[in-house]
Amino acid sequence: MRTPLIAGNWKMYTTPSEASAWMRGLLEDLQSQDVSNVELVLNVPATHLAVLAPIVADTAVALGGQDVSAHAEGAYTGELSAEMLVDAGARYCVVGHSERRQYHHEDDALVRGKVLACMNGGLVPILCVGELESERDAGEHEATVIRQLTGALDGVEISKSEDLVVAYEPVWAIGTGKTATADDAQAMGAVVRSFLKGRYGPLADGIRILYGGSMKPSNADELLAKADVDGGLIGGASLKRDQYLAIAAAAPR
Ligand code: PEP
């Protein structure tokens, strides 16, 4: 059985000091709430990692970044390498989020470079894929996601299932309050799984596939109950501790 991964994506919200207070509160809450059946990850702004790392050390909470350079080092002003993120405390990193694809023009080739940079630098990539509303309306959602996976994972090898996480995030559901139905999320999770099976064989059975797009306590139960929804990538609701924990509590045991 795949351990559900409940991954927050804080986007560009909170300061490091606000985040510290939030995290201390979460650890306190975890003393009275048993979510030991899930893995908790918060993908925070890079400035927060080194501040939060000592707070979450030796706890069940892991940290992740939200973006990484495709380069290992060099004259790339403003960029952060995988090694820097790992040294600051990250274990995971979101790669190819639709906001990066949209606002920073990241294409599948660049996303592939970032997946490889994560793997070479010791981070587990949370590779985001998902269709635009116009692509869904045109019936092109499956083809879009397969194209994104093909580009991002071209020549990318893994030696164990834990080396990769994929997040299916329909772009029209991110931050909009619109959620894919649980059946649609499952159907796309199955499409992703089938692609991964073709690419990685039996290892694909252990790769976690997350759903992302306005996941919240009121819809988490239904989404997380689906066979190919192994957790969530959660934006807005992950900034509210009670909502993040309520989503974690909705994961199957
Ligand atoms: C996200 O940021 O990946 C996301 C899914 O956001 P939200 O949950 O706010 O839709």
mmCIF file of C-alpha atoms and ligand atoms in Angstrom:
data_model
loop_
_atom_site.group_PDB
_atom_site.id
_atom_site.type_symbol
_atom_site.label_atom_id
_atom_site.label_comp_id
_atom_site.label_asym_id
_atom_site.label_seq_id
_atom_site.Cartn_x
_atom_site.Cartn_y
_atom_site.Cartn_z
ATOM 1 C CA MET A 1 0.000 0.000 0.000
ATOM 2 C CA ARG A 2 1.257 3.486 -0.867
ATOM 3 C CA THR A 3 1.567 5.832 2.113
ATOM 4 C CA PRO A 4 -0.659 8.843 1.376
ATOM 5 C CA LEU A 5 1.341 12.028 0.876
ATOM 6 C CA ILE A 6 -0.317 15.192 2.101
ATOM 7 C CA ALA A 7 1.758 17.945 0.545
ATOM 8 C CA GLY A 8 1.093 21.627 1.156
ATOM 9 C CA ASN A 9 2.119 24.250 -1.376
ATOM 10 C CA TRP A 10 2.383 27.579 0.380
ATOM 11 C CA LYS A 11 3.104 29.517 -2.822
ATOM 12 C CA MET A 12 4.324 33.059 -1.988
ATOM 13 C CA TYR A 13 2.549 33.405 1.326
ATOM 14 C CA THR A 14 3.815 33.938 4.889
ATOM 15 C CA THR A 15 7.093 35.272 6.236
ATOM 16 C CA PRO A 16 9.657 32.976 7.837
ATOM 17 C CA SER A 17 8.608 34.109 11.325
ATOM 18 C CA GLU A 18 4.916 33.523 10.611
ATOM 19 C CA ALA A 19 5.849 30.125 9.226
ATOM 20 C CA SER A 20 7.801 29.245 12.381
ATOM 21 C CA ALA A 21 4.787 29.964 14.570
ATOM 22 C CA TRP A 22 2.560 27.979 12.175
ATOM 23 C CA MET A 23 4.911 25.000 12.284
ATOM 24 C CA ARG A 24 5.227 24.996 16.071
ATOM 25 C CA GLY A 25 1.438 25.031 16.210
ATOM 26 C CA LEU A 26 1.227 22.086 13.826
ATOM 27 C CA LEU A 27 3.632 20.046 15.928
ATOM 28 C CA GLU A 28 1.526 20.798 19.002
ATOM 29 C CA ASP A 29 -1.642 19.761 17.175
ATOM 30 C CA LEU A 30 0.039 16.528 16.106
ATOM 31 C CA GLN A 31 0.411 15.514 19.744
ATOM 32 C CA SER A 32 -3.337 15.055 19.990
ATOM 33 C CA GLN A 33 -4.110 13.987 16.414
ATOM 34 C CA ASP A 34 -2.838 10.722 15.023
ATOM 35 C CA VAL A 35 -2.025 11.030 11.339
ATOM 36 C CA SER A 36 0.788 8.494 11.420
ATOM 37 C CA ASN A 37 -0.767 6.763 8.388
ATOM 38 C CA VAL A 38 0.228 9.676 6.122
ATOM 39 C CA GLU A 39 3.407 11.502 5.179
ATOM 40 C CA LEU A 40 3.230 15.234 5.813
ATOM 41 C CA VAL A 41 5.215 17.596 3.588
ATOM 42 C CA LEU A 42 5.112 21.369 3.412
ATOM 43 C CA ASN A 43 6.534 22.940 0.265
ATOM 44 C CA VAL A 44 7.413 26.377 1.509
ATOM 45 C CA PRO A 45 9.136 29.467 0.102
ATOM 46 C CA ALA A 46 12.900 28.826 -0.055
ATOM 47 C CA THR A 47 13.607 31.537 2.523
ATOM 48 C CA HIS A 48 11.699 29.471 5.096
ATOM 49 C CA LEU A 49 13.586 26.194 4.763
ATOM 50 C CA ALA A 50 16.596 26.832 6.993
ATOM 51 C CA VAL A 51 14.348 28.501 9.573
ATOM 52 C CA LEU A 52 11.877 25.609 9.679
ATOM 53 C CA ALA A 53 14.395 22.764 9.412
ATOM 54 C CA PRO A 54 15.432 22.798 13.088
ATOM 55 C CA ILE A 55 11.785 23.051 14.148
ATOM 56 C CA VAL A 56 10.736 19.923 12.223
ATOM 57 C CA ALA A 57 13.950 17.952 12.884
ATOM 58 C CA ASP A 58 13.116 14.495 14.284
ATOM 59 C CA THR A 59 9.389 14.948 13.652
ATOM 60 C CA ALA A 60 7.075 13.379 11.081
ATOM 61 C CA VAL A 61 6.964 16.592 9.047
ATOM 62 C CA ALA A 62 9.187 17.016 5.989
ATOM 63 C CA LEU A 63 9.936 20.154 4.012
ATOM 64 C CA GLY A 64 10.050 20.821 0.311
ATOM 65 C CA GLY A 65 10.877 23.634 -2.086
ATOM 66 C CA GLN A 66 8.564 25.001 -4.769
ATOM 67 C CA ASP A 67 11.049 25.324 -7.606
ATOM 68 C CA VAL A 68 14.673 24.470 -8.354
ATOM 69 C CA SER A 69 17.221 25.377 -10.983
ATOM 70 C CA ALA A 70 17.897 22.872 -13.737
ATOM 71 C CA HIS A 71 21.598 23.643 -13.212
ATOM 72 C CA ALA A 72 23.791 22.238 -10.475
ATOM 73 C CA GLU A 73 25.650 25.548 -10.009
ATOM 74 C CA GLY A 74 26.902 28.508 -11.975
ATOM 75 C CA ALA A 75 26.253 32.086 -12.997
ATOM 76 C CA TYR A 76 22.457 31.920 -12.773
ATOM 77 C CA THR A 77 21.491 34.951 -10.727
ATOM 78 C CA GLY A 78 18.477 34.369 -8.546
ATOM 79 C CA GLU A 79 18.350 30.617 -9.008
ATOM 80 C CA LEU A 80 18.642 27.971 -6.307
ATOM 81 C CA SER A 81 20.247 24.581 -6.832
ATOM 82 C CA ALA A 82 18.959 21.271 -5.530
ATOM 83 C CA GLU A 83 22.037 21.006 -3.341
ATOM 84 C CA MET A 84 21.235 24.387 -1.747
ATOM 85 C CA LEU A 85 17.645 23.341 -1.052
ATOM 86 C CA VAL A 86 18.743 20.019 0.450
ATOM 87 C CA ASP A 87 21.334 21.760 2.618
ATOM 88 C CA ALA A 88 18.628 24.162 3.827
ATOM 89 C CA GLY A 89 16.386 21.252 4.835
ATOM 90 C CA ALA A 90 14.287 20.253 1.817
ATOM 91 C CA ARG A 91 13.568 16.630 0.982
ATOM 92 C CA TYR A 92 11.042 17.267 -1.808
ATOM 93 C CA CYS A 93 10.575 19.915 -4.483
ATOM 94 C CA VAL A 94 7.556 20.875 -6.564
ATOM 95 C CA VAL A 95 8.547 20.936 -10.244
ATOM 96 C CA GLY A 96 6.558 22.201 -13.215
ATOM 97 C CA HIS A 97 3.722 23.759 -11.210
ATOM 98 C CA SER A 98 1.202 25.348 -13.563
ATOM 99 C CA GLU A 99 1.967 28.787 -12.097
ATOM 100 C CA ARG A 100 5.626 28.325 -13.138
ATOM 101 C CA ARG A 101 4.548 27.052 -16.557
ATOM 102 C CA GLN A 102 2.182 30.014 -16.995
ATOM 103 C CA TYR A 103 4.082 32.936 -15.481
ATOM 104 C CA HIS A 104 7.664 31.787 -16.102
ATOM 105 C CA HIS A 105 7.081 30.029 -19.415
ATOM 106 C CA GLU A 106 8.493 26.711 -18.244
ATOM 107 C CA ASP A 107 8.172 24.094 -20.960
ATOM 108 C CA ASP A 108 8.433 20.314 -20.695
ATOM 109 C CA ALA A 109 12.143 20.336 -21.596
ATOM 110 C CA LEU A 110 12.942 22.725 -18.751
ATOM 111 C CA VAL A 111 10.712 20.757 -16.382
ATOM 112 C CA ARG A 112 12.649 17.628 -17.350
ATOM 113 C CA GLY A 113 15.914 19.437 -16.520
ATOM 114 C CA LYS A 114 14.495 20.321 -13.111
ATOM 115 C CA VAL A 115 13.339 16.734 -12.468
ATOM 116 C CA LEU A 116 16.873 15.538 -13.234
ATOM 117 C CA ALA A 117 18.416 18.295 -11.103
ATOM 118 C CA CYS A 118 16.262 17.150 -8.175
ATOM 119 C CA MET A 119 17.225 13.531 -8.612
ATOM 120 C CA ASN A 120 20.926 14.285 -9.026
ATOM 121 C CA GLY A 121 20.880 16.630 -6.054
ATOM 122 C CA GLY A 122 19.021 14.448 -3.566
ATOM 123 C CA LEU A 123 15.487 15.877 -3.796
ATOM 124 C CA VAL A 124 12.350 13.945 -4.641
ATOM 125 C CA PRO A 125 10.546 15.850 -7.405
ATOM 126 C CA ILE A 126 6.795 16.355 -7.123
ATOM 127 C CA LEU A 127 6.191 16.634 -10.849
ATOM 128 C CA CYS A 128 3.036 18.616 -11.642
ATOM 129 C CA VAL A 129 1.005 17.941 -14.765
ATOM 130 C CA GLY A 130 -2.499 18.978 -15.744
ATOM 131 C CA GLU A 131 -4.623 20.399 -18.499
ATOM 132 C CA LEU A 132 -6.068 23.867 -19.084
ATOM 133 C CA GLU A 133 -9.831 24.280 -19.057
ATOM 134 C CA SER A 134 -9.810 24.770 -22.845
ATOM 135 C CA GLU A 135 -7.936 21.469 -23.245
ATOM 136 C CA ARG A 136 -10.487 19.637 -21.108
ATOM 137 C CA ASP A 137 -13.355 21.226 -23.027
ATOM 138 C CA ALA A 138 -11.741 20.020 -26.253
ATOM 139 C CA GLY A 139 -11.384 16.495 -24.842
ATOM 140 C CA GLU A 140 -7.585 16.818 -24.873
ATOM 141 C CA HIS A 141 -6.936 16.353 -21.151
ATOM 142 C CA GLU A 142 -5.469 12.866 -21.393
ATOM 143 C CA ALA A 143 -3.270 13.735 -24.386
ATOM 144 C CA THR A 144 -2.038 16.893 -22.626
ATOM 145 C CA VAL A 145 -1.038 15.042 -19.480
ATOM 146 C CA ILE A 146 0.642 12.252 -21.442
ATOM 147 C CA ARG A 147 2.548 14.833 -23.487
ATOM 148 C CA GLN A 148 3.714 16.570 -20.297
ATOM 149 C CA LEU A 149 4.785 13.277 -18.706
ATOM 150 C CA THR A 150 6.564 12.133 -21.865
ATOM 151 C CA GLY A 151 8.529 15.388 -22.053
ATOM 152 C CA ALA A 152 9.341 15.668 -18.364
ATOM 153 C CA LEU A 153 10.375 12.035 -17.888
ATOM 154 C CA ASP A 154 12.180 11.440 -21.184
ATOM 155 C CA GLY A 155 15.280 9.435 -20.277
ATOM 156 C CA VAL A 156 14.667 9.906 -16.542
ATOM 157 C CA GLU A 157 15.461 6.696 -14.683
ATOM 158 C CA ILE A 158 14.412 5.781 -11.156
ATOM 159 C CA SER A 159 15.718 2.958 -9.007
ATOM 160 C CA LYS A 160 12.832 2.902 -6.524
ATOM 161 C CA SER A 161 9.221 4.070 -6.436
ATOM 162 C CA GLU A 162 9.977 6.694 -3.782
ATOM 163 C CA ASP A 163 12.265 8.576 -6.208
ATOM 164 C CA LEU A 164 9.319 10.262 -7.928
ATOM 165 C CA VAL A 165 5.931 11.764 -7.058
ATOM 166 C CA VAL A 166 3.490 12.954 -9.722
ATOM 167 C CA ALA A 167 0.764 15.500 -9.002
ATOM 168 C CA TYR A 168 -2.199 15.647 -11.368
ATOM 169 C CA GLU A 169 -3.455 19.204 -11.114
ATOM 170 C CA PRO A 170 -6.094 20.358 -13.599
ATOM 171 C CA VAL A 171 -5.162 24.004 -14.077
ATOM 172 C CA TRP A 172 -8.791 25.127 -14.035
ATOM 173 C CA ALA A 173 -9.146 23.768 -10.493
ATOM 174 C CA ILE A 174 -6.099 25.470 -8.949
ATOM 175 C CA GLY A 175 -7.044 28.303 -6.632
ATOM 176 C CA THR A 176 -10.457 28.613 -8.258
ATOM 177 C CA GLY A 177 -12.631 26.694 -5.825
ATOM 178 C CA LYS A 178 -13.589 24.352 -8.700
ATOM 179 C CA THR A 179 -12.568 20.778 -7.977
ATOM 180 C CA ALA A 180 -12.401 17.853 -10.364
ATOM 181 C CA THR A 181 -14.953 15.223 -9.377
ATOM 182 C CA ALA A 182 -13.446 12.292 -7.513
ATOM 183 C CA ASP A 183 -14.241 10.127 -10.544
ATOM 184 C CA ASP A 184 -12.414 12.518 -12.881
ATOM 185 C CA ALA A 185 -9.429 12.660 -10.498
ATOM 186 C CA GLN A 186 -9.367 8.852 -10.410
ATOM 187 C CA ALA A 187 -9.673 8.579 -14.192
ATOM 188 C CA MET A 188 -6.686 10.877 -14.652
ATOM 189 C CA GLY A 189 -4.775 9.165 -11.847
ATOM 190 C CA ALA A 190 -5.247 5.921 -13.766
ATOM 191 C CA VAL A 191 -3.981 7.563 -16.965
ATOM 192 C CA VAL A 192 -0.855 8.713 -15.116
ATOM 193 C CA ARG A 193 -0.375 5.265 -13.534
ATOM 194 C CA SER A 194 -0.687 3.551 -16.884
ATOM 195 C CA PHE A 195 1.907 5.910 -18.399
ATOM 196 C CA LEU A 196 4.257 5.247 -15.460
ATOM 197 C CA LYS A 197 3.779 1.482 -15.858
ATOM 198 C CA GLY A 198 4.831 1.718 -19.474
ATOM 199 C CA ARG A 199 7.848 3.744 -18.436
ATOM 200 C CA TYR A 200 8.914 2.132 -15.148
ATOM 201 C CA GLY A 201 7.209 -1.279 -15.068
ATOM 202 C CA PRO A 202 6.410 -2.662 -11.601
ATOM 203 C CA LEU A 203 8.001 0.350 -9.854
ATOM 204 C CA ALA A 204 4.991 2.357 -11.039
ATOM 205 C CA ASP A 205 2.784 0.528 -8.528
ATOM 206 C CA GLY A 206 4.594 2.296 -5.696
ATOM 207 C CA ILE A 207 4.815 5.801 -7.195
ATOM 208 C CA ARG A 208 2.538 8.237 -5.414
ATOM 209 C CA ILE A 209 0.106 10.145 -7.643
ATOM 210 C CA LEU A 210 -1.409 13.182 -5.957
ATOM 211 C CA TYR A 211 -4.479 15.190 -6.883
ATOM 212 C CA GLY A 212 -4.269 18.966 -6.640
ATOM 213 C CA GLY A 213 -6.869 21.654 -7.273
ATOM 214 C CA SER A 214 -8.982 23.212 -4.536
ATOM 215 C CA MET A 215 -8.696 20.190 -2.252
ATOM 216 C CA LYS A 216 -10.245 20.986 1.103
ATOM 217 C CA PRO A 217 -11.675 19.156 4.112
ATOM 218 C CA SER A 218 -15.120 18.946 2.499
ATOM 219 C CA ASN A 219 -13.926 17.078 -0.607
ATOM 220 C CA ALA A 220 -10.770 15.331 0.643
ATOM 221 C CA ASP A 221 -12.530 12.149 1.858
ATOM 222 C CA GLU A 222 -14.006 11.377 -1.509
ATOM 223 C CA LEU A 223 -10.849 12.237 -3.482
ATOM 224 C CA LEU A 224 -8.429 10.397 -1.195
ATOM 225 C CA ALA A 225 -10.598 7.258 -1.228
ATOM 226 C CA LYS A 226 -9.829 6.714 -4.919
ATOM 227 C CA ALA A 227 -7.354 4.001 -5.878
ATOM 228 C CA ASP A 228 -5.046 6.231 -7.903
ATOM 229 C CA VAL A 229 -5.225 9.302 -5.677
ATOM 230 C CA ASP A 230 -2.402 8.725 -3.213
ATOM 231 C CA GLY A 231 -2.556 12.097 -1.542
ATOM 232 C CA GLY A 232 -2.971 15.758 -2.303
ATOM 233 C CA LEU A 233 -0.994 18.790 -3.375
ATOM 234 C CA ILE A 234 -2.842 21.454 -1.488
ATOM 235 C CA GLY A 235 -2.453 25.194 -1.969
ATOM 236 C CA GLY A 236 -4.850 27.539 -0.169
ATOM 237 C CA ALA A 237 -6.115 25.045 2.405
ATOM 238 C CA SER A 238 -2.578 24.094 3.453
ATOM 239 C CA LEU A 239 -2.002 27.575 4.832
ATOM 240 C CA LYS A 240 -4.704 26.976 7.417
ATOM 241 C CA ARG A 241 -3.462 24.483 9.968
ATOM 242 C CA ASP A 242 -6.863 23.116 10.880
ATOM 243 C CA GLN A 243 -7.756 22.554 7.219
ATOM 244 C CA TYR A 244 -4.413 20.961 6.396
ATOM 245 C CA LEU A 245 -4.779 18.572 9.317
ATOM 246 C CA ALA A 246 -8.397 17.824 8.487
ATOM 247 C CA ILE A 247 -7.314 16.825 4.970
ATOM 248 C CA ALA A 248 -4.576 14.609 6.442
ATOM 249 C CA ALA A 249 -7.165 13.007 8.721
ATOM 250 C CA ALA A 250 -9.347 12.214 5.706
ATOM 251 C CA ALA A 251 -6.693 9.939 4.167
ATOM 252 C CA PRO A 252 -7.513 6.244 4.272
ATOM 253 C CA ARG A 253 -5.914 4.168 7.045
HETATM 254 C C1 PEP B 1 -1.629 24.244 -5.830
HETATM 255 O O1 PEP B 1 -1.100 25.302 -5.500
HETATM 256 O O2 PEP B 1 -0.956 23.338 -6.363
HETATM 257 C C2 PEP B 1 -3.057 24.067 -5.586
HETATM 258 C C3 PEP B 1 -3.630 22.924 -5.873
HETATM 259 O O3 PEP B 1 -3.708 25.146 -5.066
HETATM 260 P P1 PEP B 1 -5.211 25.146 -4.465
HETATM 261 O O4 PEP B 1 -5.302 23.979 -3.520
HETATM 262 O O5 PEP B 1 -5.322 26.463 -3.754
HETATM 263 O O6 PEP B 1 -6.137 24.991 -5.614
#
